[in-house]
């Protein structure tokens, strides 16, 4: 069923055939004819979704979003009779396919051979634990904040709630650029600009000052976000540094290597940014060394960026940035490196080749744009080589041709990528712009899509928004990935990931890319099986305690 117009449907508790429909507020759906729908928010109405609460052990929750128009549709269903724990044994012979094909794991169950039906069963074992979730979020860019500034007060309130409240996406991470990006209306750093000379380097940074975009747009929004999400973790990345610090004397990435004689000054520049934000009662959780430092050369000529060789980046961390941060008032900051494509992770050993560099780096940041099903092993390899360094996905966006309202396939791209990352040691996933206009901007380069699109007196929640939400809403910080596997030939059309929450709940997210309904049996060693009818082109989150 697709709800159109301003619909607020409150479903009373209905018990029939073992299914309880839970009170909820539904999406005001609109179809633009692009292969899916959006949910419309205006000054007086915006859909919300209540946070889940533990249900009795004889029940489980199924939450569905799909191409047909369901959005966070919640059902509470009853288990059949639970399997006795005494019957749950680990057989000595039968094997399952795991996401890592090198894993040779014995599935738990009473009669495993009868359960190993290809394509029919998803196996869960909470006794096998992997990485812990740090969170989910998006970027507070200039473009996003310009859109927010153009919203009415009620609409802005809806947007903040949609992202940072528990009945929204419950974001707990936000990326705040240091200076301008390609999603700014002008290029700027905190020292020079296009109107200043580029060859004058001030070693005292006395002219450092935050931009109007920081003072008037980002900082006020961040304060509002903290009111809804008190545990919000902020991290920053640079696209633009002072032109005088670069060999090409330009904000643009092309040939834009950092001059080695200003390495220490650049580290001081980073610290100064944190000092100034702290003066506005904004404290950061972390930073990345530089946004996409290895592909800046290949970017469009007009795209801002800073170029690094991996070895030089490692030297800068070791000799300048790391020690400078540790001596500053911001020594608590988590330092992440790479902040570039998954395909470039083989550069990590060149960055972290020195033990002194290793001691300053806390994590490795990766981007979405060159992710493939067949290169997830790169994540596994980095984790194996640096098990004490967390992996965090720090940027993603789709829509190189601009905005396509309601395109469900874009939502699937997000859902699939998050699942890939989480199944291969990534601890969280951060989107790019939290809101853009109907042209995918404003920006100084090409427009892109975003989970929320601002248009006149409304904004539209794209399928992207709900794709992220099937993870961010139900995987709180501290959730730990557990074993899940299915031996099926269509594993890239039906895939899953499983977690155990801090409250003891089990969460399984399943993506069905088939154009028709498919059935899966969810088998947990400690519980009875659940039969799921996954609707066509859907994302399903299952929870039980």
Coordinates of C-alpha atoms in Angstrom, one line a residue:
X1 CA 0.0 0.0 0.0
X2 CA 1.3 3.5 -0.9
X3 CA 0.0 6.4 1.1
X4 CA -0.3 9.6 -0.8
X5 CA -0.9 13.1 0.4
X6 CA -0.5 14.1 4.0
X7 CA -1.3 10.9 5.7
X8 CA -1.0 10.2 9.4
X9 CA -2.1 6.6 10.0
X10 CA -2.2 5.4 13.5
X11 CA -2.7 1.7 13.6
X12 CA -4.2 0.3 16.8
X13 CA -2.9 -3.0 18.1
X14 CA -4.3 -5.8 16.0
X15 CA -3.7 -9.4 16.8
X16 CA -4.6 -11.8 14.0
X17 CA -2.8 -14.9 12.8
X18 CA 0.1 -14.3 15.2
X19 CA 0.8 -10.8 13.8
X20 CA 0.6 -7.6 15.8
X21 CA 0.6 -4.3 13.8
X22 CA 2.3 -1.5 15.8
X23 CA 1.2 2.1 16.0
X24 CA 3.2 4.1 13.6
X25 CA 3.2 7.3 11.5
X26 CA 3.4 6.7 7.8
X27 CA 5.2 8.4 5.0
X28 CA 3.3 11.0 2.8
X29 CA 4.3 9.3 -0.4
X30 CA 4.8 10.9 -3.8
X31 CA 5.7 9.1 -7.0
X32 CA 7.7 11.1 -9.6
X33 CA 7.8 8.2 -12.0
X34 CA 11.5 7.4 -11.5
X35 CA 11.2 3.8 -10.2
X36 CA 10.2 4.4 -6.6
X37 CA 8.7 7.0 -4.3
X38 CA 9.7 9.7 -1.9
X39 CA 8.3 10.8 1.4
X40 CA 7.2 14.4 1.5
X41 CA 7.8 16.7 4.5
X42 CA 6.4 20.2 4.9
X43 CA 6.0 22.7 7.7
X44 CA 3.1 20.8 9.3
X45 CA 3.9 17.2 8.7
X46 CA 6.9 14.8 8.5
X47 CA 7.0 11.0 8.9
X48 CA 8.7 9.6 11.9
X49 CA 9.5 6.0 13.1
X50 CA 9.5 5.1 16.8
X51 CA 12.6 3.6 18.2
X52 CA 12.4 -0.1 18.9
X53 CA 12.0 -1.5 22.3
X54 CA 12.7 -5.1 23.4
X55 CA 9.8 -7.5 22.9
X56 CA 9.1 -10.7 24.8
X57 CA 11.3 -13.7 23.9
X58 CA 8.4 -15.3 22.1
X59 CA 8.2 -12.4 19.6
X60 CA 10.2 -10.8 17.0
X61 CA 10.0 -7.5 15.0
X62 CA 10.1 -7.2 11.2
X63 CA 10.7 -3.7 9.7
X64 CA 10.4 -3.3 5.9
X65 CA 11.1 -0.7 3.3
X66 CA 10.6 -1.5 -0.4
X67 CA 10.3 -0.2 -3.9
X68 CA 6.5 -0.5 -3.7
X69 CA 6.4 2.3 -1.1
X70 CA 6.7 0.8 2.4
X71 CA 8.9 2.8 4.7
X72 CA 10.0 1.4 8.0
X73 CA 6.8 -0.7 8.1
X74 CA 6.8 -2.4 11.5
X75 CA 5.3 -5.8 12.4
X76 CA 5.6 -7.8 15.6
X77 CA 5.2 -11.5 15.1
X78 CA 5.2 -14.5 17.3
X79 CA 7.9 -17.3 17.3
X80 CA 6.8 -20.8 17.0
X81 CA 7.8 -23.0 19.9
X82 CA 11.4 -22.2 20.8
X83 CA 14.1 -24.8 20.2
X84 CA 15.5 -26.1 23.5
X85 CA 19.0 -25.0 24.0
X86 CA 19.9 -28.5 25.0
X87 CA 19.2 -29.6 21.4
X88 CA 21.6 -26.9 20.0
X89 CA 24.8 -28.6 19.1
X90 CA 27.7 -27.8 16.8
X91 CA 28.1 -30.7 14.3
X92 CA 31.6 -31.8 13.4
X93 CA 31.3 -32.1 9.7
X94 CA 28.9 -29.8 7.9
X95 CA 30.1 -26.5 6.6
X96 CA 28.6 -23.2 5.6
X97 CA 29.6 -20.6 3.1
X98 CA 30.8 -17.5 4.9
X99 CA 31.3 -14.0 3.6
X100 CA 35.0 -14.6 3.9
X101 CA 35.3 -17.7 1.7
X102 CA 38.5 -18.7 3.6
X103 CA 36.3 -19.2 6.7
X104 CA 35.6 -22.9 7.4
X105 CA 32.8 -22.7 10.0
X106 CA 30.6 -25.5 11.3
X107 CA 26.9 -24.5 11.5
X108 CA 24.9 -25.1 14.7
X109 CA 21.7 -27.1 14.6
X110 CA 19.9 -30.3 15.4
X111 CA 19.7 -31.9 11.9
X112 CA 22.2 -29.7 9.9
X113 CA 22.1 -31.7 6.7
X114 CA 18.4 -31.2 6.4
X115 CA 18.9 -27.5 7.0
X116 CA 21.6 -26.9 4.4
X117 CA 19.2 -26.2 1.6
X118 CA 21.0 -23.7 -0.8
X119 CA 19.3 -20.4 -0.9
X120 CA 16.7 -21.1 1.8
X121 CA 18.3 -20.5 5.1
X122 CA 20.3 -17.7 6.8
X123 CA 22.3 -19.0 9.8
X124 CA 23.0 -16.9 12.8
X125 CA 25.5 -17.6 15.6
X126 CA 25.9 -14.9 18.3
X127 CA 28.8 -16.8 19.9
X128 CA 31.1 -15.7 17.0
X129 CA 31.8 -11.9 17.4
X130 CA 33.6 -9.5 15.1
X131 CA 33.9 -5.7 15.2
X132 CA 31.9 -3.1 17.3
X133 CA 29.8 -0.4 15.8
X134 CA 30.9 3.3 16.3
X135 CA 27.9 4.8 14.5
X136 CA 26.3 6.3 11.4
X137 CA 25.9 9.8 10.1
X138 CA 26.3 12.4 7.3
X139 CA 28.2 15.5 6.4
X140 CA 27.4 19.1 7.5
X141 CA 28.7 20.8 4.3
X142 CA 28.3 24.4 3.1
X143 CA 25.8 23.2 0.6
X144 CA 23.7 21.4 3.1
X145 CA 23.7 24.4 5.5
X146 CA 22.7 26.8 2.7
X147 CA 19.7 24.6 2.1
X148 CA 18.9 24.5 5.8
X149 CA 19.2 28.3 6.0
X150 CA 16.6 28.6 3.2
X151 CA 14.1 26.4 5.1
X152 CA 11.3 27.7 7.3
X153 CA 11.8 27.2 11.1
X154 CA 9.3 24.2 11.2
X155 CA 10.9 22.5 8.2
X156 CA 14.3 22.9 9.7
X157 CA 13.0 21.4 12.9
X158 CA 11.7 18.4 10.9
X159 CA 15.1 18.0 9.2
X160 CA 17.0 18.0 12.4
X161 CA 14.6 15.5 13.9
X162 CA 14.7 13.3 10.8
X163 CA 18.5 12.9 11.2
X164 CA 19.4 13.2 14.9
X165 CA 16.4 12.1 17.0
X166 CA 15.6 8.6 18.0
X167 CA 12.4 8.7 15.9
X168 CA 14.5 9.8 12.9
X169 CA 17.8 8.1 11.8
X170 CA 19.4 8.5 15.2
X171 CA 22.7 9.8 13.6
X172 CA 25.6 9.9 16.1
X173 CA 28.4 11.0 13.7
X174 CA 28.8 14.1 11.6
X175 CA 31.5 15.1 9.2
X176 CA 32.3 18.8 9.2
X177 CA 34.7 20.0 6.5
X178 CA 37.7 22.2 7.4
X179 CA 37.3 25.0 4.9
X180 CA 35.5 24.7 1.6
X181 CA 34.7 21.6 -0.5
X182 CA 33.3 21.0 -4.0
X183 CA 29.9 21.5 -2.2
X184 CA 30.6 25.1 -1.4
X185 CA 29.6 28.2 -3.4
X186 CA 33.2 29.5 -3.2
X187 CA 36.6 28.2 -2.5
X188 CA 38.3 29.4 0.7
X189 CA 40.7 28.4 3.4
X190 CA 41.0 30.1 6.8
X191 CA 44.0 32.2 5.9
X192 CA 44.0 33.2 2.2
X193 CA 41.5 33.6 -0.5
X194 CA 41.3 34.3 -4.2
X195 CA 41.9 38.0 -3.6
X196 CA 45.1 37.6 -1.5
X197 CA 48.7 36.9 -2.5
X198 CA 49.6 33.3 -2.5
X199 CA 53.3 33.4 -1.8
X200 CA 53.3 34.9 1.7
X201 CA 53.4 32.3 4.5
X202 CA 52.7 33.5 8.0
X203 CA 54.4 31.2 10.5
X204 CA 52.3 32.6 13.4
X205 CA 48.9 31.9 11.8
X206 CA 47.8 35.3 13.2
X207 CA 45.4 35.9 10.3
X208 CA 43.6 32.6 10.8
X209 CA 39.9 33.1 11.1
X210 CA 36.8 30.9 10.6
X211 CA 34.7 31.6 7.6
X212 CA 31.1 33.1 7.6
X213 CA 30.0 29.6 6.6
X214 CA 31.3 28.2 9.9
X215 CA 30.0 31.0 12.1
X216 CA 26.6 31.6 10.5
X217 CA 25.7 28.2 9.2
X218 CA 27.6 25.2 10.5
X219 CA 28.1 26.0 14.1
X220 CA 24.5 27.0 14.9
X221 CA 23.2 23.8 13.2
X222 CA 25.7 21.7 15.2
X223 CA 24.4 23.2 18.4
X224 CA 20.9 22.3 17.4
X225 CA 21.9 18.8 16.5
X226 CA 23.6 18.3 19.9
X227 CA 20.3 19.1 21.6
X228 CA 18.8 16.0 19.9
X229 CA 21.9 13.8 19.9
X230 CA 24.0 14.5 23.0
X231 CA 26.5 11.8 22.0
X232 CA 27.2 13.3 18.5
X233 CA 30.7 12.6 17.4
X234 CA 32.2 15.2 15.0
X235 CA 35.1 14.7 12.7
X236 CA 36.7 16.9 10.1
X237 CA 38.5 16.5 6.8
X238 CA 40.3 19.0 4.5
X239 CA 39.7 19.5 0.8
X240 CA 41.2 23.0 0.8
X241 CA 44.3 24.3 2.6
X242 CA 45.9 27.7 2.2
X243 CA 47.2 28.1 -1.4
X244 CA 50.6 29.2 -0.1
X245 CA 51.0 25.7 1.3
X246 CA 50.7 24.0 -2.0
X247 CA 53.1 23.6 -5.0
X248 CA 50.4 24.7 -7.5
X249 CA 49.5 27.8 -5.4
X250 CA 45.8 26.8 -6.0
X251 CA 42.9 25.4 -4.1
X252 CA 42.5 22.9 -7.0
X253 CA 43.7 19.4 -6.6
X254 CA 45.6 19.2 -9.9
X255 CA 49.4 19.1 -9.2
X256 CA 48.4 20.3 -5.7
X257 CA 51.1 18.7 -3.5
X258 CA 51.8 20.1 -0.1
X259 CA 55.2 21.9 0.1
X260 CA 57.4 20.0 2.5
X261 CA 58.7 23.2 4.1
X262 CA 55.3 24.0 5.5
X263 CA 54.5 20.5 6.9
X264 CA 54.7 21.8 10.5
X265 CA 52.7 24.9 9.7
X266 CA 50.0 22.7 8.2
X267 CA 49.8 20.7 11.4
X268 CA 49.5 23.9 13.4
X269 CA 46.8 25.1 11.0
X270 CA 44.8 21.9 11.8
X271 CA 45.1 22.5 15.6
X272 CA 44.1 26.2 15.1
X273 CA 40.8 25.0 13.5
X274 CA 40.0 22.9 16.6
X275 CA 41.0 25.8 18.9
X276 CA 38.6 28.2 17.1
X277 CA 35.7 25.7 17.1
X278 CA 36.2 25.1 20.8
X279 CA 35.7 28.8 21.4
X280 CA 32.2 28.3 20.0
X281 CA 31.6 25.4 22.4
X282 CA 32.1 22.8 19.6
X283 CA 34.4 19.9 20.4
X284 CA 35.5 17.3 17.8
X285 CA 35.9 13.5 18.2
X286 CA 38.3 13.0 15.3
X287 CA 39.8 14.0 12.0
X288 CA 41.1 12.5 8.8
X289 CA 44.5 13.4 7.3
X290 CA 43.0 14.8 4.1
X291 CA 40.1 14.1 1.8
X292 CA 40.9 11.8 -1.1
X293 CA 44.6 12.6 -1.0
X294 CA 45.6 10.1 -3.7
X295 CA 43.1 10.8 -6.5
X296 CA 43.2 14.6 -6.3
X297 CA 45.4 14.6 -9.4
X298 CA 42.7 12.8 -11.3
X299 CA 39.8 15.0 -10.2
X300 CA 38.1 17.5 -12.5
X301 CA 40.4 20.4 -13.1
X302 CA 38.0 22.7 -11.1
X303 CA 37.7 20.4 -8.1
X304 CA 39.3 21.5 -4.8
X305 CA 41.8 19.1 -3.3
X306 CA 45.2 18.4 -1.8
X307 CA 47.5 15.8 -3.2
X308 CA 49.8 13.5 -1.2
X309 CA 52.2 10.7 -2.0
X310 CA 51.5 7.9 0.6
X311 CA 55.1 8.0 1.9
X312 CA 54.9 11.8 2.4
X313 CA 51.6 11.5 4.2
X314 CA 53.1 9.0 6.6
X315 CA 56.1 11.2 7.2
X316 CA 53.8 14.2 7.9
X317 CA 51.8 12.2 10.4
X318 CA 54.9 10.9 12.1
X319 CA 56.9 14.1 12.3
X320 CA 54.3 16.8 12.4
X321 CA 50.6 16.2 12.7
X322 CA 50.7 13.3 15.2
X323 CA 53.1 15.0 17.7
X324 CA 51.4 18.4 17.3
X325 CA 48.0 17.0 18.1
X326 CA 49.3 15.0 21.2
X327 CA 50.9 18.2 22.5
X328 CA 47.7 20.3 22.0
X329 CA 44.5 20.6 24.0
X330 CA 43.0 18.1 21.4
X331 CA 45.1 15.1 22.2
X332 CA 41.9 13.0 22.5
X333 CA 41.2 13.3 18.8
X334 CA 40.9 10.1 16.8
X335 CA 43.2 10.4 13.8
X336 CA 42.1 8.5 10.6
X337 CA 44.2 8.2 7.4
X338 CA 43.5 7.3 3.8
X339 CA 40.0 8.8 3.6
X340 CA 39.9 7.7 0.0
X341 CA 38.6 4.8 -2.2
X342 CA 38.6 1.2 -1.0
X343 CA 40.6 0.3 -4.1
X344 CA 43.5 2.4 -2.7
X345 CA 43.8 0.6 0.6
X346 CA 47.0 -1.1 -0.7
X347 CA 48.6 2.3 0.0
X348 CA 48.1 1.8 3.8
X349 CA 51.4 -0.1 4.4
X350 CA 53.2 2.8 2.7
X351 CA 51.6 5.3 5.0
X352 CA 52.0 3.2 8.2
X353 CA 55.4 1.7 7.4
X354 CA 57.0 3.4 10.4
X355 CA 56.2 2.4 14.0
X356 CA 56.2 6.0 15.1
X357 CA 53.5 6.7 12.5
X358 CA 51.5 3.8 13.7
X359 CA 51.3 5.1 17.2
X360 CA 49.5 8.3 16.1
X361 CA 46.9 6.7 13.8
X362 CA 43.7 5.3 15.3
X363 CA 41.7 4.4 12.2
X364 CA 41.5 4.0 8.4
X365 CA 38.8 5.9 6.5
X366 CA 37.3 4.6 3.2
X367 CA 35.0 6.1 0.6
X368 CA 32.2 4.5 -1.4
X369 CA 32.9 5.3 -5.0
X370 CA 34.9 2.4 -6.2
X371 CA 33.4 -0.2 -4.0
X372 CA 32.7 -3.6 -5.7
X373 CA 31.6 -7.0 -4.5
X374 CA 34.9 -8.4 -5.6
X375 CA 37.2 -6.0 -3.7
X376 CA 35.9 -6.5 -0.2
X377 CA 39.0 -8.6 0.5
X378 CA 40.9 -5.3 0.7
X379 CA 39.1 -4.5 3.8
X380 CA 39.8 -7.9 5.3
X381 CA 43.5 -7.6 4.4
X382 CA 43.8 -4.2 6.1
X383 CA 42.0 -5.4 9.2
X384 CA 44.3 -8.5 9.3
X385 CA 47.4 -6.4 9.0
X386 CA 46.3 -3.7 11.4
X387 CA 43.7 -5.2 13.7
X388 CA 44.0 -2.4 16.3
X389 CA 43.0 0.3 13.7
X390 CA 39.3 0.7 13.2
X391 CA 37.8 1.0 9.7
X392 CA 35.2 3.7 9.1
X393 CA 33.4 4.6 5.9
X394 CA 33.5 8.4 5.7
X395 CA 31.8 9.4 2.4
X396 CA 29.2 8.3 -0.1
X397 CA 26.9 9.8 -2.7
X398 CA 25.2 8.8 -5.9
X399 CA 23.7 10.6 -8.8
X400 CA 26.5 11.8 -11.1
X401 CA 23.6 12.9 -13.4
X402 CA 22.0 14.9 -10.7
X403 CA 18.8 14.3 -8.7
X404 CA 16.4 11.5 -9.6
X405 CA 13.5 11.7 -7.1
X406 CA 12.3 8.3 -5.8
X407 CA 14.9 6.1 -7.5
X408 CA 14.8 2.9 -5.4
X409 CA 17.9 1.5 -7.1
X410 CA 20.0 4.3 -5.5
X411 CA 18.7 3.2 -2.2
X412 CA 19.8 -0.3 -3.0
X413 CA 23.3 0.9 -3.8
X414 CA 23.6 2.4 -0.3
X415 CA 22.1 -0.6 1.4
X416 CA 24.4 -3.0 -0.4
X417 CA 27.5 -0.9 0.2
X418 CA 26.8 -0.6 3.9
X419 CA 26.2 -4.3 4.1
X420 CA 29.5 -5.0 2.3
X421 CA 31.4 -2.7 4.6
X422 CA 29.9 -4.1 7.8
X423 CA 30.5 -7.7 6.8
X424 CA 34.2 -6.8 6.3
X425 CA 35.2 -5.1 9.5
X426 CA 34.0 -1.5 9.0
X427 CA 32.7 0.0 12.2
X428 CA 30.3 2.6 10.8
X429 CA 29.1 4.5 7.7
X430 CA 29.0 8.2 7.1
X431 CA 27.1 9.7 4.1
X432 CA 28.0 12.9 2.3
X433 CA 25.7 16.0 2.2
X434 CA 22.7 15.6 4.5
X435 CA 20.5 17.8 2.3
X436 CA 20.8 19.3 -1.2
X437 CA 18.5 21.3 -3.5
X438 CA 16.7 19.9 -6.5
X439 CA 19.7 20.4 -8.7
X440 CA 22.0 18.6 -6.4
X441 CA 23.7 21.6 -5.0
X442 CA 24.7 24.4 -4.5
X443 CA 28.3 23.5 -5.5
X444 CA 31.3 24.5 -7.5
X445 CA 31.4 21.1 -9.4
X446 CA 28.9 18.5 -10.5
X447 CA 25.6 18.1 -8.6
X448 CA 24.9 14.9 -6.7
X449 CA 22.0 13.2 -4.9
X450 CA 21.3 13.2 -1.2
X451 CA 19.0 11.4 1.2
X452 CA 17.0 14.6 1.6
X453 CA 16.2 17.0 -1.2
X454 CA 15.0 20.5 -0.4
X455 CA 12.5 22.1 -2.8
X456 CA 10.6 25.3 -2.1
X457 CA 8.5 24.8 1.1
X458 CA 9.0 21.0 1.2
X459 CA 11.7 18.4 1.4
X460 CA 11.7 14.9 0.0
X461 CA 13.1 11.9 1.8
X462 CA 14.7 9.7 -0.9
X463 CA 15.1 5.9 -0.7
X464 CA 18.7 6.7 0.3
X465 CA 17.4 8.0 3.6
X466 CA 15.6 4.8 4.5
X467 CA 18.4 2.6 3.2
X468 CA 20.7 4.1 5.8
X469 CA 18.0 4.0 8.4
X470 CA 17.7 0.2 8.3
X471 CA 21.1 0.2 9.9
X472 CA 21.5 3.5 11.8
X473 CA 18.2 3.2 13.7
X474 CA 18.7 -0.4 14.9
X475 CA 22.4 -0.7 15.4
X476 CA 23.3 1.5 18.3
X477 CA 26.9 2.2 19.3
X478 CA 28.4 -0.8 20.9
X479 CA 26.5 -3.3 18.7
X480 CA 28.8 -6.2 17.6
X481 CA 28.7 -8.0 14.4
X482 CA 28.0 -11.7 14.8
X483 CA 28.3 -14.7 12.4
X484 CA 25.7 -14.9 9.6
X485 CA 25.8 -16.9 6.4
X486 CA 23.7 -18.4 3.6
X487 CA 24.8 -20.8 0.9
X488 CA 22.8 -19.6 -2.0
X489 CA 23.6 -19.0 -5.7
X490 CA 21.9 -15.5 -5.6
X491 CA 24.0 -14.2 -2.8
X492 CA 24.4 -10.8 -4.5
X493 CA 20.7 -10.5 -4.9
X494 CA 19.8 -11.6 -1.3
X495 CA 22.4 -10.7 1.3
X496 CA 22.5 -10.1 5.0
X497 CA 24.5 -8.9 8.0
X498 CA 23.8 -9.7 11.7
X499 CA 24.6 -7.9 15.0
X500 CA 24.1 -8.3 18.7
X501 CA 23.0 -5.0 20.4
X502 CA 24.2 -3.8 23.8
X503 CA 20.7 -4.6 25.1
X504 CA 21.1 -8.2 24.0
X505 CA 18.9 -8.0 20.9
X506 CA 19.8 -9.7 17.7
X507 CA 19.5 -7.6 14.5
X508 CA 19.6 -9.1 11.0
X509 CA 19.4 -6.8 8.0
X510 CA 18.5 -8.4 4.7
X511 CA 18.6 -6.9 1.2
X512 CA 16.4 -8.5 -1.5
X513 CA 17.2 -7.2 -5.0
X514 CA 14.9 -9.7 -6.7
X515 CA 12.0 -8.3 -8.7
X516 CA 9.7 -10.7 -6.9
X517 CA 9.1 -11.9 -3.3
X518 CA 11.5 -14.5 -2.0
X519 CA 11.4 -16.6 1.1
X520 CA 14.2 -17.1 3.6
X521 CA 14.4 -19.1 6.8
X522 CA 16.3 -17.4 9.6
X523 CA 17.9 -20.0 11.8
X524 CA 19.4 -19.0 15.1
X525 CA 21.2 -21.8 17.1
X526 CA 19.6 -20.5 20.3
X527 CA 16.1 -20.0 18.9
X528 CA 13.7 -21.6 16.5
X529 CA 13.7 -20.6 12.9
X530 CA 11.8 -17.6 11.5
X531 CA 10.2 -17.8 8.0
X532 CA 10.5 -14.5 6.2
X533 CA 8.6 -13.5 3.0
X534 CA 10.9 -10.8 1.7
X535 CA 8.9 -8.4 -0.6
X536 CA 10.3 -7.5 -4.0
X537 CA 13.2 -5.0 -4.0
X538 CA 13.2 -4.6 -0.3
X539 CA 15.3 -3.9 2.8
X540 CA 14.2 -5.9 5.9
X541 CA 15.5 -5.5 9.4
X542 CA 14.6 -8.3 11.9
X543 CA 15.1 -7.9 15.7
X544 CA 14.5 -10.3 18.5
X545 CA 15.7 -10.6 22.2

